[in-house]
Amino acid sequence: MPLALLALALGAFGIGTTEFVIVGLLPDIADTYAVSIPTAGLLVTGYALGVLAGAPVMTGLGTRVSRKRMLLGALLLLIAGNVLSAAAPTFGLMLTGRVVASLAHGAFFGIGSVVAGNLVSPDKRASAISMMFTGLAVATIVGVPLGTLLGQQFGWRLTFLLVALVGLIGFAGVAALVPEQPAPQNARLRNEIAALANPQVLLAMAMTVLGFGGVFAAITYLAPMMTEVTGYAESSITWLLVLFGLGFFLGNLIGGKFADRHPMPMLYASLSGLAVMLAVFTVTAHNKVAAAITVVLIGALGFATVPSLQKRVLDHAAGAPTLASALNIGAFNLGNAISAWLGGVVIAAGFGYTSPNWVGFGLVLVSVVLAVISGALERNTTSRPVTQTEPLVPA
């Protein structure tokens, strides 16, 4: 794999830490601003919606800019947003800082996926994308637990300052190692938008919203669930996040390996398994050992879908992949926003801290149905007889 993928993984590490570190610090931030846990959960929702909005805007602005410059610009937003979050005197400004940082997310991962895919041969595209997303997975193993621990010991504001420092290191890595990939000569925003009309692209994005949303329905409220229901001490949240990150890491490796060869079977298996584990989590949350195992499996099954879905979008929007790729990253975060909000709703309604697991189960179950529909459409397309007036369209 090219060394440039290491630089992309480094940037992904900073963005991944930014996104997920809020989970372990949510109770502390709620206490600082004297808001409820569901209200503090808006920091997750706001970040996710910022990713969704920022992906098309940043991509549209960057159709005439080199992809490397877009990556560097995204990392500058990451740094600025985390500095603002660290210094925010009010909850409103804290939320603003999260949104500013989120604008980097969709552009970096969306454009980074295209860059990573162009660095290798087509048959290794999913593996290259998986390599970049390894930085995100490592962030959940190292960055998020360490940031949570430091935030609990020395105050959560220090965590966001350190994340800004990680972003600065990522900026240096991308500047030094990622080669220039100029925008295509025929790059036009209308071409990028037209690529979204492919039903397979839309189905993949819908699966992304619902599938990964199911993960975040449970994980957003992991800290209060584990302390109030399972009986873990607050200090245990750090190593529980390490387990979740380990699941992410393993799922990313497995998903990247099989997505190049068997993308649809990989999606069927990972989404179905994820639905089962989210339903089971409602029961296992009452036992410390079972809960820890379930956290690992949810992380692994959830992230195993990422290489397959991202590669699927790139393949079916091959003529103009940048916007579709960025929007699919936004789709991950739309799922996060919807599920975080719905999880807060059911908790506020008095159904308890395990109730978001059922929200996640329902979202993923719909995603499984969409995967089956997508596979059926693909089989019908490739099995149709080709006439002289109908050119063969690659699946």
Short mmCIF file of C-alpha atoms in Angstrom, two decimals:
data_model
loop_
_atom_site.label_atom_id
_atom_site.label_comp_id
_atom_site.label_asym_id
_atom_site.label_seq_id
_atom_site.Cartn_x
_atom_site.Cartn_y
_atom_site.Cartn_z
CA MET A 1 0.00 0.00 0.00
CA PRO A 2 1.33 3.52 -0.82
CA LEU A 3 2.77 5.55 2.05
CA ALA A 4 0.24 8.29 1.27
CA LEU A 5 -2.46 6.05 2.76
CA LEU A 6 -0.70 6.40 6.11
CA ALA A 7 -1.11 10.17 5.92
CA LEU A 8 -4.80 9.78 5.11
CA ALA A 9 -5.16 7.38 8.03
CA LEU A 10 -3.48 9.97 10.28
CA GLY A 11 -6.00 12.62 9.28
CA ALA A 12 -8.79 10.09 9.78
CA PHE A 13 -7.46 9.44 13.28
CA GLY A 14 -7.91 13.11 14.21
CA ILE A 15 -11.40 13.32 12.75
CA GLY A 16 -12.42 10.00 14.29
CA THR A 17 -11.27 11.13 17.72
CA THR A 18 -13.26 14.35 17.31
CA GLU A 19 -16.41 12.49 16.38
CA PHE A 20 -16.43 9.74 18.99
CA VAL A 21 -14.71 11.27 22.06
CA ILE A 22 -17.94 13.08 22.88
CA VAL A 23 -19.52 9.74 23.83
CA GLY A 24 -17.35 9.19 26.91
CA LEU A 25 -17.46 12.85 27.97
CA LEU A 26 -21.19 13.42 27.54
CA PRO A 27 -22.06 13.26 31.30
CA ASP A 28 -19.21 15.65 32.21
CA ILE A 29 -20.17 18.16 29.53
CA ALA A 30 -23.82 17.97 30.62
CA ASP A 31 -22.75 18.77 34.19
CA THR A 32 -20.58 21.70 33.09
CA TYR A 33 -23.42 23.40 31.22
CA ALA A 34 -26.17 22.18 33.59
CA VAL A 35 -28.15 20.46 30.82
CA SER A 36 -29.76 17.02 30.66
CA ILE A 37 -28.17 13.99 29.01
CA PRO A 38 -30.65 14.08 26.08
CA THR A 39 -29.86 17.78 25.58
CA ALA A 40 -26.13 17.07 25.68
CA GLY A 41 -26.82 14.41 23.05
CA LEU A 42 -27.47 17.31 20.65
CA LEU A 43 -23.68 17.65 20.45
CA VAL A 44 -23.74 14.31 18.63
CA THR A 45 -26.76 15.27 16.52
CA GLY A 46 -25.33 18.69 15.66
CA TYR A 47 -22.01 17.20 14.59
CA ALA A 48 -23.75 14.62 12.44
CA LEU A 49 -25.99 17.18 10.74
CA GLY A 50 -22.94 19.39 10.13
CA VAL A 51 -21.26 16.50 8.34
CA LEU A 52 -24.36 15.95 6.23
CA ALA A 53 -24.62 19.63 5.27
CA GLY A 54 -20.89 20.16 4.87
CA ALA A 55 -20.29 17.23 2.53
CA PRO A 56 -22.09 18.63 -0.54
CA VAL A 57 -21.12 22.25 0.17
CA MET A 58 -17.41 21.49 0.57
CA THR A 59 -17.44 19.16 -2.42
CA GLY A 60 -19.23 21.72 -4.58
CA LEU A 61 -16.72 24.40 -3.65
CA GLY A 62 -13.88 22.03 -4.41
CA THR A 63 -14.80 20.82 -7.89
CA ARG A 64 -12.12 23.09 -9.38
CA VAL A 65 -9.59 22.70 -6.53
CA SER A 66 -7.02 19.95 -6.22
CA ARG A 67 -8.06 17.14 -3.93
CA LYS A 68 -5.00 17.62 -1.75
CA ARG A 69 -5.94 21.25 -1.08
CA MET A 70 -9.44 20.18 -0.15
CA LEU A 71 -8.05 17.66 2.33
CA LEU A 72 -5.82 20.33 3.90
CA GLY A 73 -8.71 22.80 4.10
CA ALA A 74 -10.84 20.20 5.83
CA LEU A 75 -8.17 19.62 8.46
CA LEU A 76 -7.95 23.38 9.13
CA LEU A 77 -11.68 23.36 9.90
CA LEU A 78 -11.14 20.42 12.23
CA ILE A 79 -8.50 22.34 14.17
CA ALA A 80 -10.58 25.53 14.41
CA GLY A 81 -13.71 23.69 15.54
CA ASN A 82 -11.95 21.87 18.35
CA VAL A 83 -10.26 25.02 19.63
CA LEU A 84 -13.67 26.72 19.75
CA SER A 85 -15.19 23.72 21.55
CA ALA A 86 -12.42 23.76 24.14
CA ALA A 87 -12.89 27.46 24.87
CA ALA A 88 -16.71 27.64 24.67
CA PRO A 89 -18.22 29.37 27.74
CA THR A 90 -21.79 28.35 26.81
CA PHE A 91 -23.47 25.22 25.48
CA GLY A 92 -24.49 27.10 22.34
CA LEU A 93 -20.88 27.95 21.49
CA MET A 94 -19.81 24.41 22.30
CA LEU A 95 -22.38 23.18 19.80
CA THR A 96 -21.11 25.72 17.26
CA GLY A 97 -17.57 24.41 17.66
CA ARG A 98 -18.79 20.87 17.05
CA VAL A 99 -20.54 21.97 13.85
CA VAL A 100 -17.42 23.80 12.58
CA ALA A 101 -15.31 20.68 13.18
CA SER A 102 -17.95 18.53 11.51
CA LEU A 103 -17.62 20.43 8.23
CA ALA A 104 -14.23 18.76 7.81
CA HIS A 105 -15.60 15.26 8.19
CA GLY A 106 -17.59 14.63 5.02
CA ALA A 107 -15.09 16.38 2.76
CA PHE A 108 -12.07 14.60 4.22
CA PHE A 109 -13.47 11.07 4.14
CA GLY A 110 -15.38 11.58 0.90
CA ILE A 111 -12.47 13.07 -1.04
CA GLY A 112 -9.99 10.88 0.84
CA SER A 113 -11.84 7.76 -0.33
CA VAL A 114 -11.49 8.89 -3.94
CA VAL A 115 -7.80 9.71 -3.44
CA ALA A 116 -7.15 6.37 -1.72
CA GLY A 117 -8.95 4.46 -4.47
CA ASN A 118 -6.88 6.20 -7.15
CA LEU A 119 -3.62 5.22 -5.46
CA VAL A 120 -4.13 1.50 -6.13
CA SER A 121 -5.43 -0.83 -8.82
CA PRO A 122 -9.24 -1.23 -9.09
CA ASP A 123 -9.21 -4.71 -7.54
CA LYS A 124 -7.67 -3.28 -4.34
CA ARG A 125 -9.90 -0.23 -4.01
CA ALA A 126 -11.87 -1.46 -0.99
CA SER A 127 -8.66 -2.46 0.77
CA ALA A 128 -7.19 1.02 0.19
CA ILE A 129 -10.35 2.67 1.52
CA SER A 130 -10.22 0.30 4.48
CA MET A 131 -6.60 1.36 5.11
CA MET A 132 -7.63 5.01 5.31
CA PHE A 133 -10.53 4.17 7.62
CA THR A 134 -8.10 2.27 9.83
CA GLY A 135 -7.20 5.69 11.24
CA LEU A 136 -10.82 6.09 12.29
CA ALA A 137 -10.81 2.63 13.86
CA VAL A 138 -7.55 3.29 15.72
CA ALA A 139 -9.05 6.54 16.98
CA THR A 140 -11.75 4.52 18.73
CA ILE A 141 -9.12 2.23 20.30
CA VAL A 142 -6.56 4.85 21.32
CA GLY A 143 -7.73 8.42 20.73
CA VAL A 144 -11.23 8.18 22.19
CA PRO A 145 -10.40 6.20 25.37
CA LEU A 146 -7.31 8.31 26.04
CA GLY A 147 -9.26 11.50 25.41
CA THR A 148 -12.02 10.27 27.71
CA LEU A 149 -9.54 9.40 30.46
CA LEU A 150 -7.75 12.75 30.24
CA GLY A 151 -11.07 14.58 30.10
CA GLN A 152 -12.35 12.84 33.23
CA GLN A 153 -9.09 13.47 35.10
CA PHE A 154 -8.17 16.98 33.96
CA GLY A 155 -11.35 18.38 32.42
CA TRP A 156 -12.96 17.76 29.06
CA ARG A 157 -11.68 21.06 27.61
CA LEU A 158 -8.14 19.67 27.60
CA THR A 159 -9.34 16.77 25.46
CA PHE A 160 -10.56 19.06 22.69
CA LEU A 161 -7.32 21.04 22.73
CA LEU A 162 -5.37 17.80 22.30
CA VAL A 163 -7.64 16.78 19.43
CA ALA A 164 -6.84 20.10 17.76
CA LEU A 165 -3.14 19.22 18.14
CA VAL A 166 -3.78 15.83 16.50
CA GLY A 167 -5.46 17.67 13.65
CA LEU A 168 -2.37 19.83 13.22
CA ILE A 169 -0.17 16.74 13.02
CA GLY A 170 -2.56 15.23 10.48
CA PHE A 171 -2.34 18.43 8.43
CA ALA A 172 1.46 18.11 8.33
CA GLY A 173 1.23 14.45 7.32
CA VAL A 174 -1.15 15.08 4.43
CA ALA A 175 0.91 18.06 3.25
CA ALA A 176 4.09 15.98 3.21
CA LEU A 177 2.93 12.58 1.95
CA VAL A 178 -0.23 12.82 -0.14
CA PRO A 179 0.53 13.45 -3.84
CA GLU A 180 -1.29 16.11 -5.82
CA GLN A 181 -4.39 14.81 -7.57
CA PRO A 182 -5.77 17.72 -9.60
CA ALA A 183 -9.50 18.00 -10.11
CA PRO A 184 -10.58 16.20 -13.30
CA GLN A 185 -10.65 18.40 -16.40
CA ASN A 186 -14.37 17.74 -16.90
CA ALA A 187 -15.25 18.26 -13.24
CA ARG A 188 -18.68 19.90 -13.03
CA LEU A 189 -21.05 19.99 -10.12
CA ARG A 190 -23.95 19.03 -12.40
CA ASN A 191 -22.10 15.84 -13.40
CA GLU A 192 -21.56 15.00 -9.75
CA ILE A 193 -25.26 15.55 -9.03
CA ALA A 194 -26.29 13.46 -12.05
CA ALA A 195 -24.34 10.48 -10.69
CA LEU A 196 -26.68 10.44 -7.69
CA ALA A 197 -29.58 9.38 -9.92
CA ASN A 198 -28.27 5.80 -10.00
CA PRO A 199 -30.69 3.73 -7.86
CA GLN A 200 -27.81 1.63 -6.52
CA VAL A 201 -26.06 4.76 -5.23
CA LEU A 202 -29.24 5.88 -3.47
CA LEU A 203 -29.83 2.43 -2.01
CA ALA A 204 -26.26 2.27 -0.70
CA MET A 205 -26.69 5.67 0.96
CA ALA A 206 -29.97 4.59 2.53
CA MET A 207 -28.31 1.45 3.88
CA THR A 208 -25.55 3.66 5.28
CA VAL A 209 -28.03 5.95 7.06
CA LEU A 210 -29.99 3.12 8.65
CA GLY A 211 -27.21 0.60 9.25
CA PHE A 212 -24.68 2.84 10.93
CA GLY A 213 -27.47 4.79 12.57
CA GLY A 214 -28.32 1.61 14.42
CA VAL A 215 -24.82 1.54 15.88
CA PHE A 216 -25.06 5.10 17.16
CA ALA A 217 -28.50 4.59 18.66
CA ALA A 218 -26.81 2.39 21.24
CA ILE A 219 -23.35 3.94 21.44
CA THR A 220 -24.39 7.59 21.91
CA TYR A 221 -25.81 6.71 25.32
CA LEU A 222 -23.27 4.03 26.18
CA ALA A 223 -21.87 5.89 29.21
CA PRO A 224 -25.17 6.33 31.09
CA MET A 225 -26.33 2.84 30.01
CA MET A 226 -23.21 1.16 31.37
CA THR A 227 -23.13 3.12 34.64
CA GLU A 228 -26.87 3.20 35.43
CA VAL A 229 -27.97 -0.20 34.07
CA THR A 230 -24.93 -2.47 33.91
CA GLY A 231 -23.34 -1.16 37.10
CA TYR A 232 -19.93 -0.16 35.79
CA ALA A 233 -18.05 2.67 37.47
CA GLU A 234 -17.58 5.85 35.46
CA SER A 235 -13.87 5.05 35.19
CA SER A 236 -14.74 1.83 33.33
CA ILE A 237 -16.18 3.75 30.37
CA THR A 238 -12.62 4.28 29.09
CA TRP A 239 -11.84 0.59 28.59
CA LEU A 240 -15.35 -0.13 27.33
CA LEU A 241 -14.66 2.41 24.58
CA VAL A 242 -11.37 0.59 23.92
CA LEU A 243 -13.37 -2.61 23.38
CA PHE A 244 -15.76 -0.79 21.08
CA GLY A 245 -12.78 0.58 19.15
CA LEU A 246 -11.24 -2.88 18.94
CA GLY A 247 -14.46 -4.10 17.38
CA PHE A 248 -14.30 -1.22 14.90
CA PHE A 249 -10.73 -2.11 14.00
CA LEU A 250 -11.47 -5.79 13.44
CA GLY A 251 -14.65 -5.05 11.51
CA ASN A 252 -12.80 -2.63 9.26
CA LEU A 253 -10.11 -5.20 8.43
CA ILE A 254 -12.60 -7.99 7.78
CA GLY A 255 -14.94 -5.73 5.82
CA GLY A 256 -12.10 -4.39 3.66
CA LYS A 257 -10.83 -7.90 2.91
CA PHE A 258 -14.15 -9.35 1.82
CA ALA A 259 -15.64 -6.22 0.18
CA ASP A 260 -13.26 -6.52 -2.78
CA ARG A 261 -14.37 -10.09 -3.50
CA HIS A 262 -17.81 -10.64 -1.96
CA PRO A 263 -19.38 -7.21 -1.26
CA MET A 264 -23.07 -8.19 -1.11
CA PRO A 265 -22.64 -11.34 1.05
CA MET A 266 -20.51 -9.19 3.36
CA LEU A 267 -23.33 -6.64 3.63
CA TYR A 268 -25.99 -9.30 4.23
CA ALA A 269 -23.98 -10.94 7.00
CA SER A 270 -22.81 -7.79 8.77
CA LEU A 271 -26.16 -5.99 8.73
CA SER A 272 -28.12 -9.07 9.84
CA GLY A 273 -25.65 -9.78 12.63
CA LEU A 274 -25.76 -6.13 13.73
CA ALA A 275 -29.56 -6.20 13.99
CA VAL A 276 -29.40 -9.31 16.17
CA MET A 277 -26.73 -7.86 18.48
CA LEU A 278 -28.62 -4.59 19.01
CA ALA A 279 -31.72 -6.54 20.04
CA VAL A 280 -29.63 -8.75 22.32
CA PHE A 281 -27.94 -5.71 23.90
CA THR A 282 -31.17 -4.87 25.70
CA VAL A 283 -30.69 -8.09 27.69
CA THR A 284 -26.89 -8.27 27.90
CA ALA A 285 -26.72 -4.69 29.21
CA HIS A 286 -27.70 -6.12 32.59
CA ASN A 287 -24.55 -8.27 32.84
CA LYS A 288 -21.04 -6.80 32.88
CA VAL A 289 -19.28 -9.54 30.92
CA ALA A 290 -22.07 -10.01 28.39
CA ALA A 291 -22.36 -6.26 27.90
CA ALA A 292 -18.63 -5.92 27.18
CA ILE A 293 -18.74 -8.72 24.59
CA THR A 294 -21.79 -7.16 22.95
CA VAL A 295 -20.05 -3.77 22.69
CA VAL A 296 -17.17 -5.41 20.77
CA LEU A 297 -19.52 -7.21 18.39
CA ILE A 298 -21.63 -4.11 17.69
CA GLY A 299 -18.46 -2.20 16.81
CA ALA A 300 -17.17 -5.00 14.57
CA LEU A 301 -20.42 -5.67 12.72
CA GLY A 302 -21.20 -1.98 12.31
CA PHE A 303 -17.85 -1.03 10.85
CA ALA A 304 -17.64 -4.13 8.64
CA THR A 305 -20.29 -2.47 6.46
CA VAL A 306 -18.21 0.65 5.76
CA PRO A 307 -15.75 -0.55 3.05
CA SER A 308 -18.51 -2.38 1.17
CA LEU A 309 -20.90 0.57 1.17
CA GLN A 310 -18.25 3.16 0.31
CA LYS A 311 -16.84 1.01 -2.51
CA ARG A 312 -20.36 0.40 -3.78
CA VAL A 313 -20.99 4.13 -4.04
CA LEU A 314 -17.68 4.72 -5.83
CA ASP A 315 -18.31 1.88 -8.29
CA HIS A 316 -21.83 2.95 -9.22
CA ALA A 317 -20.92 6.66 -9.46
CA ALA A 318 -17.67 5.95 -11.28
CA GLY A 319 -17.99 8.87 -13.72
CA ALA A 320 -18.34 11.51 -10.99
CA PRO A 321 -17.54 9.91 -7.64
CA THR A 322 -16.50 12.85 -5.44
CA LEU A 323 -19.92 14.19 -4.42
CA ALA A 324 -21.43 10.71 -4.08
CA SER A 325 -18.52 9.61 -1.91
CA ALA A 326 -18.77 12.69 0.31
CA LEU A 327 -22.55 12.38 0.58
CA ASN A 328 -22.22 8.75 1.65
CA ILE A 329 -19.99 9.92 4.50
CA GLY A 330 -22.70 12.44 5.28
CA ALA A 331 -25.19 9.58 5.19
CA PHE A 332 -23.28 7.82 7.98
CA ASN A 333 -23.71 10.93 10.07
CA LEU A 334 -27.33 11.48 9.10
CA GLY A 335 -27.91 8.04 10.57
CA ASN A 336 -25.96 9.09 13.66
CA ALA A 337 -28.06 12.25 14.01
CA ILE A 338 -31.40 10.49 13.59
CA SER A 339 -30.51 7.67 15.95
CA ALA A 340 -28.99 9.97 18.60
CA TRP A 341 -32.14 12.10 18.53
CA LEU A 342 -34.49 9.10 18.60
CA GLY A 343 -32.46 7.56 21.42
CA GLY A 344 -32.83 10.76 23.42
CA VAL A 345 -36.58 10.79 22.72
CA VAL A 346 -37.17 7.28 24.06
CA ILE A 347 -35.00 7.95 27.12
CA ALA A 348 -36.82 11.21 27.84
CA ALA A 349 -40.14 9.35 27.44
CA GLY A 350 -39.16 7.14 30.37
CA PHE A 351 -38.29 3.89 28.58
CA GLY A 352 -34.85 3.69 30.18
CA TYR A 353 -31.25 3.79 29.00
CA THR A 354 -31.50 0.46 27.14
CA SER A 355 -34.40 1.62 24.95
CA PRO A 356 -32.15 3.17 22.25
CA ASN A 357 -31.02 -0.39 21.44
CA TRP A 358 -34.50 -1.14 20.12
CA VAL A 359 -34.37 2.03 18.03
CA GLY A 360 -31.11 0.78 16.53
CA PHE A 361 -32.55 -2.66 15.88
CA GLY A 362 -35.45 -1.20 13.92
CA LEU A 363 -33.19 1.01 11.80
CA VAL A 364 -30.82 -1.83 10.92
CA LEU A 365 -33.69 -4.20 10.13
CA VAL A 366 -34.89 -1.80 7.42
CA SER A 367 -31.31 -1.59 6.13
CA VAL A 368 -31.25 -5.39 5.73
CA VAL A 369 -34.38 -5.19 3.58
CA LEU A 370 -32.77 -2.52 1.40
CA ALA A 371 -29.66 -4.68 0.99
CA VAL A 372 -31.80 -7.54 -0.29
CA ILE A 373 -33.54 -5.19 -2.74
CA SER A 374 -30.19 -3.82 -3.94
CA GLY A 375 -28.82 -7.31 -4.52
CA ALA A 376 -31.93 -8.35 -6.43
CA LEU A 377 -31.74 -5.30 -8.68
CA GLU A 378 -28.09 -5.97 -9.38
CA ARG A 379 -28.76 -9.59 -10.30
CA ASN A 380 -31.59 -8.55 -12.62
CA THR A 381 -29.38 -5.98 -14.32
CA THR A 382 -26.48 -8.34 -14.95
CA SER A 383 -28.73 -11.23 -16.07
CA ARG A 384 -30.70 -9.27 -18.68
CA PRO A 385 -29.91 -10.29 -22.27
CA VAL A 386 -27.95 -7.65 -24.18
CA THR A 387 -29.36 -6.52 -27.54
CA GLN A 388 -27.65 -4.58 -30.30
CA THR A 389 -29.28 -1.37 -29.18
CA GLU A 390 -28.59 -1.92 -25.49
CA PRO A 391 -24.93 -1.65 -24.45
CA LEU A 392 -23.71 -3.68 -21.53
CA VAL A 393 -23.54 -1.56 -18.39
CA PRO A 394 -21.13 -2.81 -15.74
CA ALA A 395 -22.73 -3.58 -12.38
#
